PDB file of C-alpha atoms in Angstrom:
ATOM      1  CA  MET A   1     -22.547  29.729  -0.556  1.00 89.00           C
ATOM      2  CA  LYS A   2     -21.575  31.450  -3.824  1.00 95.00           C
ATOM      3  CA  ALA A   3     -18.820  33.335  -2.017  1.00 96.00           C
ATOM      4  CA  TRP A   4     -17.507  30.102  -0.482  1.00 97.00           C
ATOM      5  CA  LEU A   5     -17.527  28.387  -3.877  1.00 97.00           C
ATOM      6  CA  ALA A   6     -15.757  31.377  -5.422  1.00 97.00           C
ATOM      7  CA  GLU A   7     -13.053  31.204  -2.749  1.00 97.00           C
ATOM      8  CA  PHE A   8     -12.689  27.475  -3.341  1.00 97.00           C
ATOM      9  CA  VAL A   9     -12.266  27.962  -7.098  1.00 97.00           C
ATOM     10  CA  GLY A  10      -9.993  30.966  -6.706  1.00 97.00           C
ATOM     11  CA  THR A  11      -7.689  29.266  -4.221  1.00 97.00           C
ATOM     12  CA  PHE A  12      -7.672  26.158  -6.375  1.00 97.00           C
ATOM     13  CA  TRP A  13      -6.400  28.303  -9.254  1.00 97.00           C
ATOM     14  CA  LEU A  14      -3.772  29.998  -7.083  1.00 97.00           C
ATOM     15  CA  VAL A  15      -2.285  26.703  -5.912  1.00 97.00           C
ATOM     16  CA  LEU A  16      -2.568  24.936  -9.256  1.00 96.00           C
ATOM     17  CA  GLY A  17      -1.107  27.892 -11.138  1.00 95.00           C
ATOM     18  CA  GLY A  18       1.542  28.922  -8.654  1.00 94.00           C
ATOM     19  CA  CYS A  19       2.669  25.595  -7.224  1.00 94.00           C
ATOM     20  CA  GLY A  20       2.058  23.928 -10.568  1.00 92.00           C
ATOM     21  CA  SER A  21       4.502  26.272 -12.249  1.00 92.00           C
ATOM     22  CA  ALA A  22       7.081  25.433  -9.574  1.00 90.00           C
ATOM     23  CA  VAL A  23       6.618  21.672  -9.775  1.00 91.00           C
ATOM     24  CA  LEU A  24       6.097  21.244 -13.522  1.00 89.00           C
ATOM     25  CA  ALA A  25       7.848  24.132 -15.236  1.00 86.00           C
ATOM     26  CA  ALA A  26      10.461  25.812 -13.039  1.00 78.00           C
ATOM     27  CA  ALA A  27      13.345  23.516 -13.947  1.00 71.00           C
ATOM     28  CA  PHE A  28      12.034  21.976 -17.127  1.00 58.00           C
ATOM     29  CA  PRO A  29      15.042  21.055 -19.298  1.00 59.00           C
ATOM     30  CA  GLU A  30      16.430  24.042 -21.196  1.00 62.00           C
ATOM     31  CA  VAL A  31      13.165  26.036 -21.207  1.00 57.00           C
ATOM     32  CA  GLY A  32      12.407  26.130 -17.492  1.00 69.00           C
ATOM     33  CA  ILE A  33      10.738  29.314 -16.267  1.00 80.00           C
ATOM     34  CA  GLY A  34      12.913  29.587 -13.145  1.00 86.00           C
ATOM     35  CA  LEU A  35      12.172  31.569  -9.986  1.00 88.00           C
ATOM     36  CA  THR A  36      11.107  34.633 -11.969  1.00 90.00           C
ATOM     37  CA  GLY A  37       8.533  32.626 -13.871  1.00 91.00           C
ATOM     38  CA  VAL A  38       7.171  31.010 -10.718  1.00 92.00           C
ATOM     39  CA  SER A  39       6.914  34.416  -9.051  1.00 94.00           C
ATOM     40  CA  LEU A  40       5.008  35.788 -12.008  1.00 95.00           C
ATOM     41  CA  ALA A  41       2.725  32.747 -12.062  1.00 95.00           C
ATOM     42  CA  PHE A  42       1.617  33.340  -8.471  1.00 96.00           C
ATOM     43  CA  GLY A  43       0.955  36.993  -9.224  1.00 96.00           C
ATOM     44  CA  LEU A  44      -1.031  36.141 -12.334  1.00 96.00           C
ATOM     45  CA  THR A  45      -3.289  33.737 -10.460  1.00 96.00           C
ATOM     46  CA  VAL A  46      -4.329  36.501  -8.076  1.00 96.00           C
ATOM     47  CA  LEU A  47      -4.649  39.138 -10.787  1.00 96.00           C
ATOM     48  CA  THR A  48      -6.834  36.974 -13.017  1.00 97.00           C
ATOM     49  CA  MET A  49      -9.052  35.698 -10.207  1.00 96.00           C
ATOM     50  CA  ALA A  50      -9.450  39.183  -8.725  1.00 95.00           C
ATOM     51  CA  TYR A  51     -11.127  40.249 -11.945  1.00 95.00           C
ATOM     52  CA  ALA A  52     -13.053  36.974 -12.219  1.00 95.00           C
ATOM     53  CA  ILE A  53     -14.458  36.604  -8.691  1.00 96.00           C
ATOM     54  CA  GLY A  54     -13.619  39.825  -6.868  1.00 94.00           C
ATOM     55  CA  HIS A  55     -17.217  40.969  -7.242  1.00 94.00           C
ATOM     56  CA  VAL A  56     -18.469  37.654  -5.832  1.00 96.00           C
ATOM     57  CA  SER A  57     -16.329  37.035  -2.759  1.00 95.00           C
ATOM     58  CA  GLY A  58     -13.698  39.766  -2.672  1.00 92.00           C
ATOM     59  CA  CYS A  59     -11.105  37.238  -3.928  1.00 95.00           C
ATOM     60  CA  HIS A  60      -9.226  36.657  -0.683  1.00 96.00           C
ATOM     61  CA  LEU A  61      -7.804  33.206  -1.621  1.00 96.00           C
ATOM     62  CA  ASN A  62      -5.864  33.217   1.630  1.00 97.00           C
ATOM     63  CA  PRO A  63      -6.846  32.751   5.304  1.00 97.00           C
ATOM     64  CA  ALA A  64      -4.274  35.362   6.344  1.00 98.00           C
ATOM     65  CA  VAL A  65      -5.799  37.905   3.962  1.00 97.00           C
ATOM     66  CA  SER A  66      -9.306  37.207   5.271  1.00 97.00           C
ATOM     67  CA  ILE A  67      -8.105  37.624   8.861  1.00 97.00           C
ATOM     68  CA  GLY A  68      -6.132  40.744   7.941  1.00 97.00           C
ATOM     69  CA  LEU A  69      -9.171  42.288   6.268  1.00 97.00           C
ATOM     70  CA  TRP A  70     -11.176  41.532   9.401  1.00 97.00           C
ATOM     71  CA  ALA A  71      -8.475  43.159  11.547  1.00 95.00           C
ATOM     72  CA  GLY A  72      -8.572  46.146   9.211  1.00 93.00           C
ATOM     73  CA  GLY A  73     -12.329  46.531   9.594  1.00 92.00           C
ATOM     74  CA  ARG A  74     -13.115  45.395   6.052  1.00 93.00           C
ATOM     75  CA  PHE A  75     -14.575  41.940   6.741  1.00 94.00           C
ATOM     76  CA  GLU A  76     -17.095  40.440   9.153  1.00 95.00           C
ATOM     77  CA  ALA A  77     -15.789  37.992  11.760  1.00 95.00           C
ATOM     78  CA  GLY A  78     -18.757  35.696  11.237  1.00 95.00           C
ATOM     79  CA  LYS A  79     -17.718  35.056   7.645  1.00 96.00           C
ATOM     80  CA  LEU A  80     -14.184  33.949   8.508  1.00 97.00           C
ATOM     81  CA  PRO A  81     -14.831  30.215   9.162  1.00 96.00           C
ATOM     82  CA  GLY A  82     -16.619  29.644   5.850  1.00 96.00           C
ATOM     83  CA  TYR A  83     -13.981  31.515   3.885  1.00 97.00           C
ATOM     84  CA  ILE A  84     -11.045  29.796   5.554  1.00 97.00           C
ATOM     85  CA  VAL A  85     -12.496  26.296   5.149  1.00 97.00           C
ATOM     86  CA  SER A  86     -13.283  26.980   1.478  1.00 97.00           C
ATOM     87  CA  GLN A  87      -9.765  28.285   0.846  1.00 98.00           C
ATOM     88  CA  VAL A  88      -8.077  25.310   2.486  1.00 98.00           C
ATOM     89  CA  LEU A  89     -10.276  22.797   0.670  1.00 98.00           C
ATOM     90  CA  GLY A  90      -9.630  24.529  -2.654  1.00 97.00           C
ATOM     91  CA  ALA A  91      -5.895  24.421  -2.011  1.00 97.00           C
ATOM     92  CA  ILE A  92      -5.957  20.715  -1.125  1.00 97.00           C
ATOM     93  CA  ALA A  93      -8.045  19.928  -4.199  1.00 97.00           C
ATOM     94  CA  ALA A  94      -5.483  21.736  -6.354  1.00 97.00           C
ATOM     95  CA  GLY A  95      -2.678  19.858  -4.629  1.00 96.00           C
ATOM     96  CA  GLY A  96      -4.443  16.615  -5.495  1.00 96.00           C
ATOM     97  CA  VAL A  97      -4.815  17.544  -9.172  1.00 96.00           C
ATOM     98  CA  LEU A  98      -1.179  18.655  -9.300  1.00 95.00           C
ATOM     99  CA  TYR A  99      -0.101  15.380  -7.699  1.00 95.00           C
ATOM    100  CA  LEU A 100      -1.995  13.385 -10.337  1.00 95.00           C
ATOM    101  CA  ILE A 101      -0.324  15.371 -13.125  1.00 93.00           C
ATOM    102  CA  ALA A 102       3.185  15.390 -11.669  1.00 92.00           C
ATOM    103  CA  SER A 103       3.140  11.689 -10.800  1.00 90.00           C
ATOM    104  CA  GLY A 104       2.604  10.910 -14.468  1.00 90.00           C
ATOM    105  CA  LYS A 105       6.309  11.515 -15.060  1.00 88.00           C
ATOM    106  CA  ALA A 106       8.779   8.723 -14.432  1.00 84.00           C
ATOM    107  CA  GLY A 107      10.959   9.338 -11.400  1.00 83.00           C
ATOM    108  CA  PHE A 108       8.555  11.744  -9.696  1.00 87.00           C
ATOM    109  CA  ASP A 109       9.256  11.944  -5.957  1.00 86.00           C
ATOM    110  CA  VAL A 110       6.757  13.889  -3.877  1.00 88.00           C
ATOM    111  CA  THR A 111       9.115  13.888  -0.896  1.00 83.00           C
ATOM    112  CA  ALA A 112      11.553  16.043  -2.866  1.00 80.00           C
ATOM    113  CA  GLY A 113       9.434  19.051  -1.987  1.00 78.00           C
ATOM    114  CA  PHE A 114       6.360  19.385  -4.199  1.00 90.00           C
ATOM    115  CA  ALA A 115       6.572  23.214  -3.805  1.00 92.00           C
ATOM    116  CA  SER A 116       6.172  22.895  -0.030  1.00 94.00           C
ATOM    117  CA  ASN A 117       7.293  25.662   2.298  1.00 96.00           C
ATOM    118  CA  GLY A 118      10.070  25.013   4.778  1.00 96.00           C
ATOM    119  CA  PHE A 119      12.892  26.322   6.904  1.00 97.00           C
ATOM    120  CA  GLY A 120      16.292  25.009   7.939  1.00 96.00           C
ATOM    121  CA  GLU A 121      17.211  21.994   5.839  1.00 94.00           C
ATOM    122  CA  HIS A 122      13.959  22.374   3.918  1.00 94.00           C
ATOM    123  CA  SER A 123      14.457  26.022   2.995  1.00 94.00           C
ATOM    124  CA  PRO A 124      15.640  26.393  -0.634  1.00 92.00           C
ATOM    125  CA  GLY A 125      18.531  28.517   0.634  1.00 93.00           C
ATOM    126  CA  LYS A 126      18.862  26.713   3.989  1.00 95.00           C
ATOM    127  CA  TYR A 127      17.621  29.737   5.951  1.00 96.00           C
ATOM    128  CA  SER A 128      16.978  29.388   9.689  1.00 97.00           C
ATOM    129  CA  LEU A 129      13.653  29.227  11.494  1.00 97.00           C
ATOM    130  CA  LEU A 130      14.097  32.822  12.688  1.00 98.00           C
ATOM    131  CA  ALA A 131      14.870  34.070   9.177  1.00 97.00           C
ATOM    132  CA  ALA A 132      11.816  32.256   7.824  1.00 97.00           C
ATOM    133  CA  LEU A 133       9.604  33.650  10.582  1.00 98.00           C
ATOM    134  CA  VAL A 134      10.720  37.237  10.038  1.00 98.00           C
ATOM    135  CA  CYS A 135      10.448  36.914   6.273  1.00 97.00           C
ATOM    136  CA  GLU A 136       6.906  35.518   6.326  1.00 98.00           C
ATOM    137  CA  VAL A 137       5.653  38.055   8.873  1.00 98.00           C
ATOM    138  CA  VAL A 138       7.112  41.061   7.047  1.00 98.00           C
ATOM    139  CA  MET A 139       6.101  39.925   3.562  1.00 98.00           C
ATOM    140  CA  THR A 140       2.527  39.213   4.627  1.00 98.00           C
ATOM    141  CA  ALA A 141       2.304  42.508   6.503  1.00 97.00           C
ATOM    142  CA  LEU A 142       3.324  44.472   3.422  1.00 97.00           C
ATOM    143  CA  PHE A 143       0.970  42.388   1.295  1.00 97.00           C
ATOM    144  CA  LEU A 144      -1.910  43.481   3.513  1.00 97.00           C
ATOM    145  CA  VAL A 145      -0.817  47.116   3.355  1.00 97.00           C
ATOM    146  CA  VAL A 146      -0.975  46.924  -0.445  1.00 97.00           C
ATOM    147  CA  ILE A 147      -4.323  45.093  -0.424  1.00 96.00           C
ATOM    148  CA  LEU A 148      -5.930  47.539   1.986  1.00 96.00           C
ATOM    149  CA  GLY A 149      -4.465  50.535   0.188  1.00 95.00           C
ATOM    150  CA  ALA A 150      -5.321  49.377  -3.323  1.00 94.00           C
ATOM    151  CA  THR A 151      -8.926  48.608  -2.333  1.00 93.00           C
ATOM    152  CA  ASP A 152      -9.404  51.819  -0.357  1.00 92.00           C
ATOM    153  CA  SER A 153     -12.290  53.931  -1.635  1.00 88.00           C
ATOM    154  CA  ARG A 154      -9.796  56.740  -2.279  1.00 90.00           C
ATOM    155  CA  ALA A 155      -7.569  54.607  -4.528  1.00 89.00           C
ATOM    156  CA  PRO A 156      -7.930  54.652  -8.340  1.00 87.00           C
ATOM    157  CA  ALA A 157     -10.860  52.411  -9.257  1.00 84.00           C
ATOM    158  CA  GLY A 158     -10.295  49.187 -11.168  1.00 87.00           C
ATOM    159  CA  PHE A 159      -6.548  48.865 -10.637  1.00 93.00           C
ATOM    160  CA  ALA A 160      -6.474  46.954  -7.346  1.00 94.00           C
ATOM    161  CA  PRO A 161      -6.020  43.504  -8.959  1.00 95.00           C
ATOM    162  CA  ILE A 162      -2.955  44.724 -10.834  1.00 96.00           C
ATOM    163  CA  ALA A 163      -1.338  46.215  -7.739  1.00 96.00           C
ATOM    164  CA  ILE A 164      -2.112  43.137  -5.629  1.00 96.00           C
ATOM    165  CA  GLY A 165      -0.965  40.664  -8.283  1.00 96.00           C
ATOM    166  CA  LEU A 166       2.303  42.519  -8.852  1.00 97.00           C
ATOM    167  CA  CYS A 167       2.846  42.761  -5.099  1.00 97.00           C
ATOM    168  CA  LEU A 168       2.546  38.991  -4.763  1.00 97.00           C
ATOM    169  CA  THR A 169       4.973  38.592  -7.664  1.00 97.00           C
ATOM    170  CA  LEU A 170       7.482  40.849  -5.905  1.00 97.00           C
ATOM    171  CA  ILE A 171       7.040  38.972  -2.625  1.00 97.00           C
ATOM    172  CA  HIS A 172       7.940  35.731  -4.382  1.00 96.00           C
ATOM    173  CA  LEU A 173      10.936  37.288  -6.116  1.00 95.00           C
ATOM    174  CA  ILE A 174      12.256  38.249  -2.687  1.00 95.00           C
ATOM    175  CA  SER A 175      11.384  35.260  -0.551  1.00 95.00           C
ATOM    176  CA  ILE A 176      11.360  32.045  -2.593  1.00 94.00           C
ATOM    177  CA  PRO A 177      14.974  31.338  -1.551  1.00 94.00           C
ATOM    178  CA  VAL A 178      14.038  31.749   2.121  1.00 96.00           C
ATOM    179  CA  THR A 179      10.860  29.700   2.558  1.00 96.00           C
ATOM    180  CA  ASN A 180       9.660  28.894  -0.968  1.00 95.00           C
ATOM    181  CA  THR A 181       7.214  31.730  -0.163  1.00 96.00           C
ATOM    182  CA  SER A 182       4.011  31.067   1.673  1.00 96.00           C
ATOM    183  CA  VAL A 183       2.289  34.265   2.927  1.00 97.00           C
ATOM    184  CA  ASN A 184      -0.759  32.018   2.603  1.00 98.00           C
ATOM    185  CA  PRO A 185      -1.626  29.172   5.010  1.00 98.00           C
ATOM    186  CA  ALA A 186      -3.984  27.538   2.510  1.00 97.00           C
ATOM    187  CA  ARG A 187      -1.324  27.447  -0.209  1.00 97.00           C
ATOM    188  CA  SER A 188       1.102  25.851   2.253  1.00 97.00           C
ATOM    189  CA  THR A 189      -1.430  23.283   3.448  1.00 97.00           C
ATOM    190  CA  GLY A 190      -2.557  22.347  -0.056  1.00 96.00           C
ATOM    191  CA  VAL A 191       0.779  20.786  -0.974  1.00 96.00           C
ATOM    192  CA  ALA A 192       2.138  19.878   2.472  1.00 96.00           C
ATOM    193  CA  VAL A 193      -0.552  17.262   3.062  1.00 95.00           C
ATOM    194  CA  PHE A 194       0.704  15.310   0.023  1.00 95.00           C
ATOM    195  CA  VAL A 195       4.341  15.487   1.114  1.00 93.00           C
ATOM    196  CA  GLY A 196       3.609  14.631   4.748  1.00 89.00           C
ATOM    197  CA  ASP A 197       6.597  14.148   7.046  1.00 90.00           C
ATOM    198  CA  TRP A 198       8.697  17.329   7.345  1.00 94.00           C
ATOM    199  CA  ALA A 199       6.274  19.498   5.339  1.00 94.00           C
ATOM    200  CA  VAL A 200       3.448  18.834   7.778  1.00 96.00           C
ATOM    201  CA  ALA A 201       5.784  19.118  10.778  1.00 96.00           C
ATOM    202  CA  GLN A 202       6.862  22.608   9.687  1.00 97.00           C
ATOM    203  CA  LEU A 203       3.406  23.712   8.524  1.00 97.00           C
ATOM    204  CA  TRP A 204       2.657  25.484  11.833  1.00 97.00           C
ATOM    205  CA  LEU A 205       5.044  28.304  10.911  1.00 98.00           C
ATOM    206  CA  PHE A 206       3.202  28.961   7.682  1.00 97.00           C
ATOM    207  CA  TRP A 207      -0.040  29.466   9.564  1.00 98.00           C
ATOM    208  CA  VAL A 208       1.325  31.459  12.488  1.00 98.00           C
ATOM    209  CA  ALA A 209       3.653  33.838  10.613  1.00 98.00           C
ATOM    210  CA  PRO A 210       1.303  34.876   7.774  1.00 98.00           C
ATOM    211  CA  ILE A 211      -1.609  35.444  10.157  1.00 98.00           C
ATOM    212  CA  ALA A 212       0.560  37.491  12.524  1.00 98.00           C
ATOM    213  CA  GLY A 213       1.896  39.444   9.558  1.00 97.00           C
ATOM    214  CA  ALA A 214      -1.578  40.082   8.194  1.00 97.00           C
ATOM    215  CA  VAL A 215      -2.789  41.515  11.504  1.00 97.00           C
ATOM    216  CA  LEU A 216       0.344  43.639  11.721  1.00 98.00           C
ATOM    217  CA  GLY A 217      -0.233  44.927   8.192  1.00 97.00           C
ATOM    218  CA  ALA A 218      -3.823  45.835   9.050  1.00 96.00           C
ATOM    219  CA  VAL A 219      -2.636  47.825  12.072  1.00 96.00           C
ATOM    220  CA  VAL A 220      -0.007  49.609   9.989  1.00 96.00           C
ATOM    221  CA  TYR A 221      -2.552  50.572   7.332  1.00 95.00           C
ATOM    222  CA  LYS A 222      -4.963  51.848   9.953  1.00 93.00           C
ATOM    223  CA  VAL A 223      -2.236  54.275  11.023  1.00 93.00           C
ATOM    224  CA  ILE A 224      -0.967  55.420   7.629  1.00 92.00           C
ATOM    225  CA  GLY A 225      -4.279  55.166   5.790  1.00 83.00           C
ATOM    226  CA  SER A 226      -6.437  56.934   8.348  1.00 79.00           C
ATOM    227  CA  LYS A 227      -8.781  59.529   6.869  1.00 75.00           C
ATOM    228  CA  ASP A 228      -8.252  61.833   9.853  1.00 65.00           C
TER     229      ASP A 228
END
């Protein structure tokens, strides 16, 4: 139960911090933080929570990460349902808080995006479904390689949160124009449910691609990280 609560809180922070920076601060007049700031915000949420709750739950904050860790032999299958439900609920709770804050500004329109992930007409750069699929699979795969490598018993102790947080920052720097960057089904769900319509209709991709990428990343790390 403590691990589930930790995953709820951690994922809440990821969505509130990351998506909140995109919705509230990215284009704020004259002092907006832009795509670089949003990318850094997502990385900082993971870095800070990894130190805060890593010793409680492992700080997955992401159904794809939990599944990838299972595929990599680092997590028990029986724990997956509880973790995934906690992550999704935390993300939706954060989306709700963000909605309450953002709607306090005159002219707020949730259908304008609300940091939702999308492809085609709903991609920031109008990238195709295929481009979005490839991007999400590859980015999540490399994310898992970094996570598995940084938390390997042979890696320098205590630095994993930094490597993982910076990796997520880099992923966002690369892929925000393509899909608004998911690599996390919970993060995508947490805001999509408030947008509805197209965001929910396209949500399937942001479950399928990150999970496929996470499993692929686990397989890759098993090959390159083998102790044989």
